[in-house]
mmCIF file of C-alpha atoms and ligand atoms in Angstrom:
data_model
loop_
_atom_site.group_PDB
_atom_site.id
_atom_site.type_symbol
_atom_site.label_atom_id
_atom_site.label_comp_id
_atom_site.label_asym_id
_atom_site.label_seq_id
_atom_site.Cartn_x
_atom_site.Cartn_y
_atom_site.Cartn_z
ATOM 1 C CA MET D 82 111.789 121.092 118.042
ATOM 2 C CA ASN D 83 109.584 121.676 121.063
ATOM 3 C CA VAL D 84 109.198 119.207 123.921
ATOM 4 C CA LEU D 85 105.785 117.967 122.793
ATOM 5 C CA ALA D 86 106.936 117.237 119.265
ATOM 6 C CA PHE D 87 110.051 115.555 120.631
ATOM 7 C CA SER D 88 108.013 113.375 122.979
ATOM 8 C CA ARG D 89 105.951 112.166 120.025
ATOM 9 C CA ARG D 90 108.898 111.301 117.841
ATOM 10 C CA ARG D 91 108.860 107.601 117.154
ATOM 11 C CA ILE D 92 111.683 105.170 117.459
ATOM 12 C CA THR D 93 111.681 101.708 115.924
ATOM 13 C CA VAL D 94 112.355 99.111 118.599
ATOM 14 C CA ALA D 95 111.760 95.916 116.658
ATOM 15 C CA ARG D 96 110.722 94.463 113.322
ATOM 16 C CA ILE D 97 108.441 91.431 113.391
ATOM 17 C CA HIS D 98 107.508 89.667 110.150
ATOM 18 C CA GLY D 99 108.765 92.800 108.425
ATOM 19 C CA ILE D 100 106.430 95.043 110.434
ATOM 20 C CA PRO D 101 108.227 97.868 112.256
ATOM 21 C CA VAL D 102 107.266 98.225 115.926
ATOM 22 C CA ARG D 103 107.543 101.831 117.071
ATOM 23 C CA ILE D 104 107.210 103.647 120.380
ATOM 24 C CA ASP D 105 107.401 107.315 121.275
ATOM 25 C CA TYR D 106 109.105 108.888 124.262
ATOM 26 C CA ARG D 107 105.863 109.363 126.210
ATOM 27 C CA TRP D 108 105.715 105.613 126.376
ATOM 28 C CA PHE D 109 108.802 105.551 128.675
ATOM 29 C CA ILE D 110 106.905 107.631 131.231
ATOM 30 C CA VAL D 111 104.121 105.054 131.290
ATOM 31 C CA PHE D 112 106.654 102.235 131.471
ATOM 32 C CA PHE D 113 108.327 103.842 134.504
ATOM 33 C CA LEU D 114 104.964 104.558 136.162
ATOM 34 C CA SER D 115 103.917 100.941 135.744
ATOM 35 C CA VAL D 116 107.214 99.604 137.147
ATOM 36 C CA TRP D 117 106.954 102.007 140.065
ATOM 37 C CA LEU D 118 103.319 101.151 140.894
ATOM 38 C CA ILE D 119 103.944 97.404 140.782
ATOM 39 C CA ALA D 120 107.192 97.651 142.763
ATOM 40 C CA VAL D 121 105.640 99.793 145.498
ATOM 41 C CA ASN D 122 102.644 97.464 145.798
ATOM 42 C CA LEU D 123 104.833 94.354 145.787
ATOM 43 C CA SER D 124 107.159 95.614 148.500
ATOM 44 C CA HIS D 125 104.119 96.431 150.648
ATOM 45 C CA GLY D 126 102.651 93.022 149.923
ATOM 46 C CA GLY D 127 99.266 94.516 149.137
ATOM 47 C CA LEU D 128 96.878 94.726 146.164
ATOM 48 C CA TRP D 129 97.045 91.059 145.252
ATOM 49 C CA VAL D 130 93.633 90.223 143.993
ATOM 50 C CA MET D 131 94.492 86.776 142.681
ATOM 51 C CA GLN D 132 96.844 85.722 145.352
ATOM 52 C CA GLY D 133 95.300 86.480 148.678
ATOM 53 C CA GLN D 134 98.081 87.706 150.915
ATOM 54 C CA LEU D 135 101.598 87.836 149.638
ATOM 55 C CA LEU D 136 104.599 88.095 151.910
ATOM 56 C CA PRO D 137 106.395 91.439 151.640
ATOM 57 C CA ILE D 138 109.585 91.089 149.598
ATOM 58 C CA GLY D 139 112.795 93.126 149.463
ATOM 59 C CA VAL D 140 112.875 96.472 147.697
ATOM 60 C CA ALA D 141 115.350 95.344 145.012
ATOM 61 C CA ALA D 142 113.345 92.205 144.284
ATOM 62 C CA ALA D 143 110.160 94.273 144.118
ATOM 63 C CA TRP D 144 111.690 96.575 141.486
ATOM 64 C CA ILE D 145 112.983 93.655 139.444
ATOM 65 C CA LEU D 146 109.531 92.042 139.532
ATOM 66 C CA GLY D 147 108.018 95.420 138.628
ATOM 67 C CA ILE D 148 110.198 95.556 135.526
ATOM 68 C CA VAL D 149 109.490 91.900 134.631
ATOM 69 C CA THR D 150 105.731 92.379 135.021
ATOM 70 C CA THR D 151 105.740 95.607 133.020
ATOM 71 C CA ILE D 152 107.707 93.973 130.194
ATOM 72 C CA GLY D 153 105.147 91.139 130.300
ATOM 73 C CA LEU D 154 102.318 93.667 129.952
ATOM 74 C CA PHE D 155 104.195 95.444 127.162
ATOM 75 C CA LEU D 156 104.586 92.138 125.288
ATOM 76 C CA SER D 157 100.871 91.467 125.859
ATOM 77 C CA VAL D 158 99.904 94.714 124.127
ATOM 78 C CA LEU D 159 102.371 93.942 121.356
ATOM 79 C CA GLY D 160 100.874 90.442 120.943
ATOM 80 C CA HIS D 161 97.399 91.982 120.726
ATOM 81 C CA GLU D 162 98.441 94.401 117.978
ATOM 82 C CA LEU D 163 100.454 91.763 116.164
ATOM 83 C CA SER D 164 97.361 89.586 116.070
ATOM 84 C CA HIS D 165 95.416 92.415 114.373
ATOM 85 C CA ALA D 166 98.298 92.953 111.971
ATOM 86 C CA LEU D 167 98.705 89.323 110.950
ATOM 87 C CA MET D 168 94.963 88.913 110.453
ATOM 88 C CA ALA D 169 94.982 92.042 108.293
ATOM 89 C CA ARG D 170 97.817 90.578 106.257
ATOM 90 C CA ALA D 171 95.814 87.359 105.834
ATOM 91 C CA GLU D 172 93.009 89.587 104.471
ATOM 92 C CA GLY D 173 95.424 91.026 101.939
ATOM 93 C CA ILE D 174 96.054 94.353 103.672
ATOM 94 C CA GLU D 175 99.624 95.478 104.216
ATOM 95 C CA ILE D 176 100.644 96.938 107.570
ATOM 96 C CA ASP D 177 102.627 100.156 107.781
ATOM 97 C CA GLU D 178 103.626 99.870 111.424
ATOM 98 C CA ILE D 179 102.654 98.876 114.940
ATOM 99 C CA VAL D 180 102.739 101.826 117.324
ATOM 100 C CA LEU D 181 102.787 101.415 121.077
ATOM 101 C CA HIS D 182 101.510 104.619 122.628
ATOM 102 C CA PRO D 183 100.897 105.497 126.295
ATOM 103 C CA PHE D 184 97.332 104.138 126.206
ATOM 104 C CA GLY D 185 97.964 100.881 124.416
ATOM 105 C CA GLY D 186 98.810 100.131 120.845
ATOM 106 C CA LEU D 187 97.769 100.565 117.253
ATOM 107 C CA ALA D 188 98.334 98.457 114.159
ATOM 108 C CA ARG D 189 98.335 100.954 111.309
ATOM 109 C CA LEU D 190 96.888 99.348 108.185
ATOM 110 C CA ARG D 191 97.675 100.651 104.740
ATOM 111 C CA ASN D 192 94.031 100.679 103.682
ATOM 112 C CA GLU D 193 90.599 100.065 105.058
ATOM 113 C CA PRO D 194 89.273 96.491 104.928
ATOM 114 C CA ASN D 195 87.169 96.132 101.795
ATOM 115 C CA SER D 196 84.362 94.111 103.355
ATOM 116 C CA PRO D 197 82.489 94.023 106.682
ATOM 117 C CA GLY D 198 83.650 90.417 107.138
ATOM 118 C CA ALA D 199 87.314 91.379 106.832
ATOM 119 C CA GLU D 200 86.795 94.317 109.211
ATOM 120 C CA PHE D 201 85.158 91.988 111.728
ATOM 121 C CA ARG D 202 87.916 89.366 111.594
ATOM 122 C CA ILE D 203 90.712 91.932 111.918
ATOM 123 C CA ALA D 204 88.928 93.623 114.838
ATOM 124 C CA VAL D 205 88.297 90.466 116.898
ATOM 125 C CA ALA D 206 91.791 89.042 116.301
ATOM 126 C CA GLY D 207 93.295 91.389 118.931
ATOM 127 C CA PRO D 208 90.916 90.721 121.850
ATOM 128 C CA ALA D 209 90.908 87.005 120.966
ATOM 129 C CA ALA D 210 94.695 86.903 121.322
ATOM 130 C CA SER D 211 94.535 88.809 124.630
ATOM 131 C CA PHE D 212 91.917 86.386 125.900
ATOM 132 C CA VAL D 213 94.076 83.383 124.961
ATOM 133 C CA PHE D 214 97.110 84.981 126.688
ATOM 134 C CA ALA D 215 94.990 85.513 129.810
ATOM 135 C CA VAL D 216 93.770 81.900 129.897
ATOM 136 C CA VAL D 217 97.284 80.486 129.327
ATOM 137 C CA GLY D 218 98.657 82.881 131.966
ATOM 138 C CA PHE D 219 96.044 81.795 134.534
ATOM 139 C CA LEU D 220 96.766 78.109 133.851
ATOM 140 C CA VAL D 221 100.522 78.579 134.311
ATOM 141 C CA MET D 222 99.825 80.657 137.415
ATOM 142 C CA TYR D 223 97.751 77.800 138.812
ATOM 143 C CA VAL D 224 100.643 75.376 138.263
ATOM 144 C CA ALA D 225 103.081 77.846 139.853
ATOM 145 C CA ARG D 226 100.844 78.125 142.890
ATOM 146 C CA LEU D 227 100.682 74.367 143.250
ATOM 147 C CA ALA D 228 104.488 74.312 143.154
ATOM 148 C CA ASP D 229 104.449 77.087 145.768
ATOM 149 C CA TYR D 230 106.226 79.670 143.565
ATOM 150 C CA ARG D 231 104.047 82.386 145.010
ATOM 151 C CA VAL D 232 105.906 85.397 143.626
ATOM 152 C CA ILE D 233 106.003 83.987 140.077
ATOM 153 C CA ALA D 234 102.322 83.115 140.412
ATOM 154 C CA GLY D 235 101.647 86.695 141.530
ATOM 155 C CA VAL D 236 103.448 88.187 138.518
ATOM 156 C CA LEU D 237 101.643 85.797 136.166
ATOM 157 C CA GLY D 238 98.352 86.643 137.810
ATOM 158 C CA LEU D 239 98.914 90.346 137.208
ATOM 159 C CA ILE D 240 99.912 89.827 133.560
ATOM 160 C CA SER D 241 96.921 87.531 132.983
ATOM 161 C CA LEU D 242 94.611 90.061 134.584
ATOM 162 C CA GLY D 243 96.135 92.746 132.363
ATOM 163 C CA ASN D 244 95.370 90.642 129.287
ATOM 164 C CA LEU D 245 91.827 89.972 130.413
ATOM 165 C CA LEU D 246 91.291 93.710 130.949
ATOM 166 C CA LEU D 247 92.835 94.425 127.553
ATOM 167 C CA ALA D 248 90.416 91.972 125.892
ATOM 168 C CA VAL D 249 87.330 93.204 127.754
ATOM 169 C CA PHE D 250 88.071 96.931 127.564
ATOM 170 C CA ASN D 251 88.839 96.737 123.858
ATOM 171 C CA LEU D 252 85.498 95.070 123.205
ATOM 172 C CA PHE D 253 83.555 98.132 124.412
ATOM 173 C CA PRO D 254 81.436 98.986 121.381
ATOM 174 C CA GLY D 255 82.857 102.395 120.501
ATOM 175 C CA TYR D 256 85.114 103.285 117.613
ATOM 176 C CA PRO D 257 88.176 103.347 117.551
ATOM 177 C CA LEU D 258 88.192 100.499 120.103
ATOM 178 C CA ASP D 259 88.049 96.984 118.638
ATOM 179 C CA GLY D 260 84.454 96.588 119.828
ATOM 180 C CA GLY D 261 83.653 99.773 117.897
ATOM 181 C CA ARG D 262 85.165 98.229 114.796
ATOM 182 C CA VAL D 263 83.021 95.133 115.328
ATOM 183 C CA LEU D 264 80.005 97.420 115.663
ATOM 184 C CA ARG D 265 81.018 99.246 112.505
ATOM 185 C CA ALA D 266 81.345 95.942 110.633
ATOM 186 C CA LEU D 267 77.862 94.874 111.773
ATOM 187 C CA LEU D 268 76.261 98.206 110.834
ATOM 188 C CA TRP D 269 78.160 98.236 107.555
ATOM 189 C CA ARG D 270 76.903 94.734 106.702
ATOM 190 C CA LYS D 271 73.356 95.625 107.685
ATOM 191 C CA ALA D 272 72.998 98.916 105.817
ATOM 192 C CA GLY D 273 75.810 98.584 103.275
ATOM 193 C CA ASP D 274 77.066 102.076 104.020
ATOM 194 C CA ILE D 275 80.557 102.267 105.516
ATOM 195 C CA LYS D 276 80.453 106.060 106.081
ATOM 196 C CA GLU D 277 77.289 105.977 108.125
ATOM 197 C CA ALA D 278 78.516 102.870 110.005
ATOM 198 C CA THR D 279 81.767 104.666 110.842
ATOM 199 C CA ARG D 280 79.887 107.734 112.031
ATOM 200 C CA MET D 281 77.576 105.723 114.284
ATOM 201 C CA ALA D 282 80.441 103.664 115.755
ATOM 202 C CA GLY D 283 82.367 106.915 116.320
ATOM 203 C CA ILE D 284 79.432 108.461 118.197
ATOM 204 C CA CYS D 285 79.315 105.354 120.419
ATOM 205 C CA GLY D 286 83.047 105.820 120.972
ATOM 206 C CA MET D 287 82.465 109.411 122.106
ATOM 207 C CA LEU D 288 79.778 108.209 124.524
ATOM 208 C CA ILE D 289 82.045 105.554 126.031
ATOM 209 C CA ALA D 290 84.848 108.105 126.335
ATOM 210 C CA ALA D 291 82.499 110.514 128.124
ATOM 211 C CA ILE D 292 81.465 107.752 130.556
ATOM 212 C CA LEU D 293 85.163 106.997 131.251
ATOM 213 C CA ILE D 294 85.835 110.676 131.988
ATOM 214 C CA ILE D 295 82.831 110.988 134.320
ATOM 215 C CA PHE D 296 83.727 107.706 136.017
ATOM 216 C CA GLY D 297 87.330 108.918 136.405
ATOM 217 C CA VAL D 298 86.255 112.182 138.014
ATOM 218 C CA TYR D 299 83.985 110.220 140.347
ATOM 219 C CA MET D 300 86.883 107.943 141.366
ATOM 220 C CA ALA D 301 89.188 110.922 141.884
ATOM 221 C CA ILE D 302 86.705 112.531 144.276
ATOM 222 C CA ALA D 303 86.979 109.469 146.539
ATOM 223 C CA PRO D 304 89.567 110.231 149.272
ATOM 224 C CA ASN D 305 91.716 107.136 148.692
ATOM 225 C CA PHE D 306 95.031 107.654 146.813
ATOM 226 C CA HIS D 307 94.733 104.661 144.516
ATOM 227 C CA SER D 308 91.271 105.703 143.442
ATOM 228 C CA TYR D 309 92.677 109.148 142.749
ATOM 229 C CA PHE D 310 95.358 107.710 140.515
ATOM 230 C CA MET D 311 92.970 105.333 138.745
ATOM 231 C CA GLY D 312 90.529 108.187 138.321
ATOM 232 C CA LEU D 313 93.134 110.399 136.708
ATOM 233 C CA TRP D 314 94.128 107.533 134.427
ATOM 234 C CA SER D 315 90.519 106.904 133.472
ATOM 235 C CA VAL D 316 90.091 110.613 132.626
ATOM 236 C CA LEU D 317 93.252 110.585 130.492
ATOM 237 C CA VAL D 318 92.197 107.447 128.597
ATOM 238 C CA GLY D 319 88.711 108.954 128.186
ATOM 239 C CA LEU D 320 90.119 112.189 126.747
ATOM 240 C CA PHE D 321 92.381 110.262 124.405
ATOM 241 C CA LEU D 322 89.482 108.120 123.180
ATOM 242 C CA PHE D 323 87.152 111.080 122.859
ATOM 243 C CA ASP D 324 89.642 112.919 120.700
ATOM 244 C CA ALA D 325 90.111 109.894 118.420
ATOM 245 C CA ALA D 326 86.370 109.163 118.169
ATOM 246 C CA TYR D 327 85.511 112.826 117.555
ATOM 247 C CA SER D 328 87.974 113.119 114.684
ATOM 248 C CA VAL D 329 86.518 109.947 113.138
ATOM 249 C CA VAL D 330 82.975 111.356 113.356
ATOM 250 C CA LYS D 331 84.065 114.747 111.997
ATOM 251 C CA HIS D 332 85.969 113.064 109.206
ATOM 252 C CA SER D 333 83.056 110.852 108.203
ATOM 253 C CA ARG D 334 80.766 113.875 108.021
ATOM 254 C CA ARG D 335 83.196 115.674 105.754
ATOM 255 C CA ARG D 336 83.559 112.620 103.558
ATOM 256 C CA MET D 337 79.826 112.094 103.265
ATOM 257 C CA ARG D 338 79.493 114.860 100.733
ATOM 258 C CA HIS D 339 82.166 113.413 98.473
ATOM 259 C CA VAL D 340 81.438 110.112 96.864
ATOM 260 C CA VAL D 341 82.839 108.552 93.711
ATOM 261 C CA SER D 342 79.648 108.969 91.684
ATOM 262 C CA GLU D 343 80.022 112.764 91.936
ATOM 263 C CA ALA D 344 83.532 112.787 90.559
ATOM 264 C CA MET D 345 83.640 109.963 88.026
ATOM 265 C CA SER D 346 83.697 110.436 84.278
ATOM 266 C CA ALA D 347 81.747 108.489 81.639
ATOM 267 C CA PRO D 348 82.754 104.839 81.416
ATOM 268 C CA PHE D 349 84.774 104.756 78.223
ATOM 269 C CA SER D 350 86.276 101.294 77.819
ATOM 270 C CA ILE D 351 88.117 99.221 75.256
ATOM 271 C CA GLU D 352 87.265 95.630 74.371
ATOM 272 C CA PRO D 353 89.511 92.681 75.258
ATOM 273 C CA ASP D 354 90.110 92.115 71.526
ATOM 274 C CA THR D 355 91.207 95.688 70.803
ATOM 275 C CA LEU D 356 94.674 95.711 69.214
ATOM 276 C CA ILE D 357 97.341 97.817 70.922
ATOM 277 C CA SER D 358 98.100 99.515 67.575
ATOM 278 C CA GLN D 359 94.434 100.491 67.354
ATOM 279 C CA LEU D 360 94.549 101.881 70.881
ATOM 280 C CA ILE D 361 97.626 103.987 70.183
ATOM 281 C CA ASP D 362 96.637 105.218 66.727
ATOM 282 C CA THR D 363 92.941 105.918 67.049
ATOM 283 C CA ILE D 364 91.800 105.826 70.685
ATOM 284 C CA LEU D 365 94.626 107.517 72.559
ATOM 285 C CA PRO D 366 94.560 110.790 70.539
ATOM 286 C CA ILE D 367 90.925 111.265 71.581
ATOM 287 C CA HIS D 368 90.878 109.751 75.072
ATOM 288 C CA ARG D 369 93.919 111.033 76.879
ATOM 289 C CA GLN D 370 93.939 108.586 79.777
ATOM 290 C CA THR D 371 96.843 106.718 81.332
ATOM 291 C CA ALA D 372 94.726 103.619 81.855
ATOM 292 C CA PHE D 373 91.612 102.108 80.286
ATOM 293 C CA PRO D 374 88.962 99.759 81.618
ATOM 294 C CA VAL D 375 88.850 96.634 79.453
ATOM 295 C CA ALA D 376 85.231 95.551 79.231
ATOM 296 C CA LEU D 377 82.865 93.574 77.072
ATOM 297 C CA LYS D 378 79.133 94.374 77.160
ATOM 298 C CA GLN D 379 79.648 96.541 80.260
ATOM 299 C CA ARG D 380 81.437 93.693 82.094
ATOM 300 C CA LEU D 381 84.856 94.680 83.409
ATOM 301 C CA HIS D 382 87.594 92.205 82.462
ATOM 302 C CA GLY D 383 90.612 94.171 83.596
ATOM 303 C CA MET D 384 92.524 97.434 83.424
ATOM 304 C CA LEU D 385 95.047 98.355 80.778
ATOM 305 C CA SER D 386 97.779 100.717 81.895
ATOM 306 C CA LEU D 387 99.868 102.629 79.348
ATOM 307 C CA GLU D 388 102.859 101.894 81.572
ATOM 308 C CA ASP D 389 102.432 98.225 80.682
ATOM 309 C CA VAL D 390 102.096 99.016 76.976
ATOM 310 C CA LYS D 391 105.342 101.029 77.053
ATOM 311 C CA SER D 392 107.347 97.928 77.839
ATOM 312 C CA LEU D 393 105.887 96.204 74.794
ATOM 313 C CA PRO D 394 108.153 96.337 71.653
ATOM 314 C CA ARG D 395 106.651 98.499 68.893
ATOM 315 C CA GLU D 396 106.665 95.666 66.356
ATOM 316 C CA LYS D 397 104.289 93.693 68.556
ATOM 317 C CA TRP D 398 101.627 96.403 68.687
ATOM 318 C CA HIS D 399 99.861 94.941 65.639
ATOM 319 C CA SER D 400 99.633 91.441 67.054
ATOM 320 C CA THR D 401 98.953 92.123 70.737
ATOM 321 C CA ARG D 402 95.443 92.589 72.064
ATOM 322 C CA ALA D 403 94.268 94.436 75.137
ATOM 323 C CA ARG D 404 93.536 91.183 76.961
ATOM 324 C CA ASP D 405 97.209 90.126 76.587
ATOM 325 C CA VAL D 406 98.656 93.115 78.446
ATOM 326 C CA MET D 407 95.799 94.173 80.719
ATOM 327 C CA ARG D 408 95.912 93.595 84.448
ATOM 328 C CA PRO D 409 93.111 91.126 85.211
ATOM 329 C CA ILE D 410 90.255 92.377 87.333
ATOM 330 C CA ALA D 411 91.134 92.635 91.044
ATOM 331 C CA PRO D 412 89.555 94.517 93.961
ATOM 332 C CA ARG D 413 92.213 97.238 93.834
ATOM 333 C CA PHE D 414 91.150 98.257 90.333
ATOM 334 C CA PHE D 415 87.524 99.179 90.944
ATOM 335 C CA VAL D 416 85.193 100.890 93.416
ATOM 336 C CA GLU D 417 81.455 101.223 93.841
ATOM 337 C CA PRO D 418 79.796 104.541 93.007
ATOM 338 C CA ASN D 419 78.964 105.217 96.671
ATOM 339 C CA ALA D 420 82.548 104.709 97.902
ATOM 340 C CA THR D 421 84.169 107.827 99.329
ATOM 341 C CA ILE D 422 86.564 109.923 97.285
ATOM 342 C CA ASP D 423 89.141 109.519 100.042
ATOM 343 C CA PHE D 424 88.894 105.756 99.775
ATOM 344 C CA ALA D 425 89.149 105.910 95.982
ATOM 345 C CA LYS D 426 92.177 108.212 96.135
ATOM 346 C CA GLU D 427 93.838 105.907 98.602
ATOM 347 C CA LEU D 428 93.192 102.946 96.333
ATOM 348 C CA MET D 429 94.394 104.822 93.249
ATOM 349 C CA SER D 430 97.601 105.880 94.902
ATOM 350 C CA ARG D 431 98.451 102.289 95.721
ATOM 351 C CA ASN D 432 97.077 100.130 92.915
ATOM 352 C CA GLY D 433 99.912 100.894 90.522
ATOM 353 C CA ILE D 434 97.815 102.379 87.710
ATOM 354 C CA GLY D 435 96.549 105.617 89.262
ATOM 355 C CA SER D 436 92.993 105.080 88.114
ATOM 356 C CA LEU D 437 89.902 103.079 88.901
ATOM 357 C CA ALA D 438 86.914 101.616 87.138
ATOM 358 C CA VAL D 439 83.591 102.366 88.812
ATOM 359 C CA VAL D 440 81.376 99.304 88.956
ATOM 360 C CA GLY D 441 77.695 99.261 89.914
ATOM 361 C CA LYS D 442 75.865 96.885 92.223
ATOM 362 C CA ASN D 443 75.227 94.354 89.457
ATOM 363 C CA GLY D 444 78.830 94.349 88.308
ATOM 364 C CA GLU D 445 78.294 96.690 85.344
ATOM 365 C CA LEU D 446 80.843 99.350 84.404
ATOM 366 C CA VAL D 447 79.331 102.756 85.201
ATOM 367 C CA GLY D 448 82.268 105.145 85.344
ATOM 368 C CA PHE D 449 85.968 105.879 85.446
ATOM 369 C CA LEU D 450 88.214 107.777 87.814
ATOM 370 C CA GLN D 451 91.696 109.083 87.213
ATOM 371 C CA ASN D 452 93.506 111.379 89.516
ATOM 372 C CA GLY D 453 95.915 113.638 87.675
ATOM 373 C CA THR D 454 97.669 114.706 90.841
ATOM 374 C CA PHE D 455 98.562 111.116 91.544
ATOM 375 C CA LYS D 456 100.440 110.675 88.292
ATOM 376 C CA ARG D 457 103.925 111.008 89.693
ATOM 377 C CA LYS D 458 103.207 108.800 92.656
ATOM 378 C CA LYS D 459 101.723 106.251 90.308
ATOM 379 C CA ARG D 460 104.890 106.051 88.261
ATOM 380 C CA SER D 461 107.063 105.337 91.275
ATOM 381 C CA LYS D 462 104.659 102.647 92.468
ATOM 382 C CA ALA D 463 104.717 100.992 89.093
ATOM 383 C CA GLY D 464 108.501 101.012 89.220
ATOM 384 C CA ARG D 465 108.521 99.138 92.444
ATOM 385 C CA SER D 466 106.096 96.392 91.540
HETATM 386 ZN ZN1 ZN R 680 92.856 95.871 119.436
#
């Protein structure tokens, strides 16, 4: 394993509400840098924006406060991501993991939000939490100052400022920042096209990244050391963002050519009253599908999976109807014709039946999708649920 791959290997440091929190080894470098910067500044008694002048403190105390402040900032980023994650869970989306990387954090959701409203709420949850942390931090700092705990007030001031920056910076309207997700949700709601919304928000993200890089270079040209460091940091964050935004834009362009309506088959369905014996004896030999849309007059009522029929005793086939064993209609069982293939595949691989009904704008059944390559995955999913 080379050094780069090793540095990106993730370790699980905590599990909150069942969500694994992971960091990679690069993160330790940033942690040390942050401790070092704060400790050096504290022991010189400088750089205290909130506090006016602060008396110089001992080197050991400065390092301890550096560590305390950095842990506070680390917990702030974690709180921000956790807020995204819990909002996503409230929207019915499971969370794979929270990753803390050198430039912040990421709550990795299992699938995309299925509405602009959900996307919006998940996106603003993070900055909202950071903003609340900042306000609470400033209030406690104020109390600490009144009590003349100047060092504690200084640490709180720095953590609060960090949270405020986290909230404001993340609201810049460029994907994949939270503000970019808000923008995407707004564009998505306005035009109804998630691919185009993603592409536009990604382009805005690239623009913001470019501005950060130019701004960073400008700061680095200034002769002062701190500006040099901040400049370098700005360039690094800009490059990181640019890379992420560019891959989103590239991805959306590739996806644009592949939508569900191009790949779906004719909408063969069975009626809710269809007997299981009828399905097995007369329909299955002709329509070799592992699942069937159950519909009446083009209205989808549910999906019938053969997996569910298998568990039904043979002697009951003549008395059981499709409606008795079908899975009632739920968002994970259907897509719109203009949804991307990638989205549909994702949904199919996780909905437990490996297929999807395609439903038009007025709720009518217009097609059917089944991915043969997902068959094995489908079986294991069904086993788990
Ligand atoms: Zn965020």
